[in-house]
XYZ file of C-alpha atoms in Angstrom:
240
model
C 9.421 7.288 -88.268
C 11.358 8.452 -85.215
C 10.972 11.742 -83.426
C 13.914 14.111 -83.036
C 14.349 13.151 -79.366
C 14.235 9.435 -80.190
C 16.968 9.885 -82.809
C 19.043 11.977 -80.392
C 18.775 9.301 -77.711
C 19.631 6.462 -80.089
C 22.621 8.422 -81.366
C 23.811 9.087 -77.806
C 23.476 5.412 -76.807
C 25.311 4.246 -79.930
C 28.196 6.684 -79.448
C 28.553 5.906 -75.744
C 28.603 2.156 -76.392
C 31.177 2.615 -79.126
C 33.334 4.652 -76.725
C 32.916 2.773 -73.429
C 31.635 -0.637 -74.451
C 28.611 -0.315 -72.146
C 25.360 1.663 -72.423
C 24.935 4.988 -70.595
C 22.864 5.176 -67.434
C 19.386 6.693 -67.502
C 20.765 9.685 -65.590
C 23.383 10.207 -68.305
C 20.726 9.920 -70.995
C 18.561 12.451 -69.163
C 21.438 14.937 -68.931
C 22.488 14.404 -72.548
C 18.970 15.163 -73.810
C 18.436 17.953 -71.277
C 15.298 16.364 -69.833
C 13.993 17.110 -66.345
C 13.275 13.550 -65.241
C 14.133 9.952 -66.056
C 10.488 9.207 -66.839
C 10.951 10.921 -70.197
C 13.933 8.654 -70.904
C 11.883 5.587 -69.982
C 9.240 6.639 -72.522
C 11.857 7.204 -75.241
C 13.581 3.880 -74.551
C 10.233 2.065 -74.627
C 9.352 3.725 -77.931
C 12.691 2.731 -79.471
C 12.226 -0.823 -78.226
C 8.688 -1.031 -79.626
C 9.976 0.151 -83.018
C 12.705 -2.494 -83.076
C 15.743 -0.220 -82.766
C 16.941 -1.402 -79.346
C 16.375 -4.297 -76.987
C 16.511 -4.377 -73.193
C 18.206 -7.468 -71.806
C 16.470 -8.863 -68.707
C 18.078 -9.243 -65.283
C 21.123 -7.131 -66.124
C 21.905 -3.578 -65.026
C 21.978 -0.987 -67.821
C 21.642 -3.796 -70.378
C 20.679 -2.393 -73.762
C 21.703 -3.461 -77.212
C 21.158 -1.650 -80.486
C 19.459 -3.839 -83.079
C 19.546 -1.358 -85.932
C 20.029 2.311 -86.694
C 17.932 4.602 -88.885
C 19.437 5.492 -92.242
C 20.453 8.974 -91.099
C 22.485 7.661 -88.162
C 24.004 4.850 -90.218
C 25.273 7.405 -92.730
C 26.712 9.611 -89.975
C 28.393 6.649 -88.273
C 30.041 5.497 -91.492
C 31.255 9.018 -92.249
C 32.662 9.450 -88.746
C 34.371 6.062 -88.868
C 36.101 7.048 -92.090
C 37.150 10.456 -90.797
C 38.150 9.456 -87.265
C 40.108 6.215 -86.872
C 40.095 4.598 -83.418
C 42.149 6.578 -80.915
C 42.971 3.731 -78.565
C 40.551 4.957 -75.870
C 38.618 2.678 -73.546
C 36.645 0.286 -75.740
C 36.233 -2.953 -73.795
C 35.060 -6.054 -75.626
C 32.972 -8.691 -73.878
C 33.396 -12.366 -74.696
C 30.396 -14.490 -73.726
C 30.404 -18.251 -73.894
C 27.934 -19.867 -76.309
C 26.280 -16.604 -77.285
C 25.408 -15.512 -80.851
C 27.084 -12.460 -82.335
C 25.277 -9.229 -81.532
C 24.205 -6.562 -84.028
C 26.235 -3.442 -84.725
C 26.281 -1.135 -81.710
C 25.930 -3.919 -79.120
C 28.763 -4.985 -76.859
C 31.050 -6.822 -79.216
C 31.717 -10.555 -79.074
C 35.171 -11.106 -80.474
C 36.415 -14.119 -82.396
C 40.168 -13.842 -82.988
C 43.430 -15.674 -82.196
C 43.767 -16.007 -78.448
C 46.548 -14.724 -76.224
C 47.269 -16.216 -72.801
C 47.155 -13.648 -69.986
C 48.036 -14.201 -66.323
C 45.143 -13.832 -63.887
C 46.663 -11.954 -60.962
C 44.043 -12.917 -58.391
C 40.912 -10.942 -57.477
C 40.130 -7.233 -57.582
C 37.445 -5.553 -55.497
C 34.626 -3.762 -57.242
C 33.305 -2.824 -53.833
C 35.271 -2.357 -50.632
C 39.013 -2.576 -51.420
C 40.680 -5.895 -50.663
C 44.288 -6.701 -49.992
C 46.288 -6.498 -53.210
C 47.232 -9.823 -54.795
C 50.225 -9.873 -57.123
C 50.771 -13.615 -57.643
C 49.525 -15.400 -60.756
C 46.629 -17.733 -59.916
C 46.112 -19.119 -63.432
C 46.054 -18.053 -67.087
C 43.160 -17.194 -69.362
C 42.888 -16.928 -73.143
C 41.676 -13.573 -74.531
C 41.309 -12.391 -78.134
C 44.437 -10.753 -79.498
C 42.355 -7.896 -80.897
C 41.513 -6.852 -77.338
C 45.157 -6.069 -76.629
C 47.698 -3.512 -77.719
C 50.661 -5.703 -78.671
C 53.145 -3.059 -77.561
C 51.854 -2.995 -73.963
C 51.796 -5.450 -71.068
C 48.394 -6.743 -69.995
C 47.044 -8.896 -67.197
C 43.656 -10.092 -65.953
C 41.822 -9.945 -62.626
C 38.670 -11.588 -61.306
C 36.107 -9.069 -60.077
C 34.520 -9.446 -56.670
C 31.726 -7.104 -55.602
C 29.128 -4.975 -57.357
C 30.289 -1.374 -57.060
C 30.839 -1.102 -60.851
C 27.617 -2.799 -61.900
C 26.199 0.351 -63.546
C 28.964 0.218 -66.166
C 28.271 -3.458 -66.820
C 31.006 -4.949 -64.603
C 29.537 -7.726 -62.474
C 30.754 -9.914 -59.641
C 32.681 -12.854 -61.124
C 33.662 -11.104 -64.377
C 37.260 -11.186 -65.561
C 38.639 -7.745 -66.397
C 41.540 -7.254 -68.791
C 43.921 -4.537 -67.664
C 46.586 -2.670 -69.630
C 49.483 -2.058 -67.274
C 50.197 1.669 -66.880
C 50.892 4.108 -64.077
C 48.914 7.108 -65.329
C 45.231 7.699 -66.032
C 42.909 10.298 -67.505
C 39.782 11.519 -65.766
C 36.980 9.044 -66.400
C 39.222 6.007 -66.920
C 38.313 2.821 -65.065
C 41.502 1.777 -63.337
C 43.104 -0.646 -60.949
C 44.118 1.540 -58.007
C 46.489 0.518 -55.243
C 45.324 2.385 -52.140
C 47.842 3.179 -49.415
C 50.181 0.502 -50.682
C 48.134 -2.573 -49.828
C 44.498 -2.346 -50.995
C 43.509 -2.914 -54.621
C 40.228 -1.732 -56.102
C 38.610 -1.209 -59.505
C 37.088 2.267 -59.776
C 36.626 5.246 -62.072
C 39.457 7.766 -61.709
C 39.035 11.518 -61.183
C 41.790 13.938 -60.251
C 40.748 17.033 -58.297
C 43.842 19.138 -57.715
C 46.107 17.152 -55.409
C 43.318 14.735 -54.485
C 42.187 11.581 -56.275
C 38.539 10.534 -56.335
C 37.819 6.824 -56.817
C 34.229 6.671 -58.027
C 31.951 3.658 -57.876
C 29.294 2.968 -60.508
C 26.673 1.962 -57.990
C 24.805 4.496 -55.837
C 25.151 2.188 -52.831
C 28.870 3.025 -52.641
C 30.381 6.379 -51.764
C 33.181 8.015 -53.726
C 36.520 7.800 -51.929
C 38.620 10.975 -52.077
C 42.266 10.418 -51.161
C 45.540 12.370 -51.301
C 47.366 11.740 -54.566
C 50.282 10.063 -52.774
C 47.866 7.457 -51.338
C 46.749 6.200 -54.752
C 48.915 4.406 -57.287
C 47.518 3.630 -60.734
C 48.391 0.061 -61.716
C 46.493 -0.243 -64.975
C 43.475 0.749 -67.070
C 40.498 -1.402 -68.003
C 40.491 -2.388 -71.690
C 38.340 -5.504 -71.779
C 35.839 -7.730 -70.023
C 35.269 -11.478 -70.149
C 32.046 -12.984 -68.882
C 30.825 -16.580 -68.682
C 27.115 -17.425 -68.609
């Protein structure tokens, strides 16, 4: 039997993972449940783990997976899925080598016909590095990760500024090529014509904020003409 707060937290985690492909941070959980401190979230997460609804994965930032949902949430999820088909928003899928399939609500491991994508060098999830536009090699990704009507490419991540959204140094990110973004999108940004970085995008009037997902890095706020959107994150490939 779960308490109301435990159900609310589990529902929030499940919806956020379905939307973003990664669990919310403890700060986001705290704000969503209107709690005063993260200690309350720690207690709720521990209770859900003890009751077998979630599992914390060791040695990984923000690593949670949902093992099962209570009947009430399962019914709501099925009803929402029927009423609201996928909108094409950011829903990255992670492919992990030699890993078993995860339960519903966890980061998805996809098994589908592969498509070869060019890996266009390395992208900084940290301090921006010089942009690389030459193909270094190709990598196979599941076709279901891609929108067949759009052009996609891949980049190798270097740095840890996006670790709190589950993007680690050495990961391969799959990018849908586009030159616009919505607030909250994780994008490839070309800064001042020669530096490429992977950050969360926020527009503030005529300024663009490039937000890290690691408190060790400051948000960069730049004039809009200094930032060019080169694509939006749609997938993640990780080898263990």
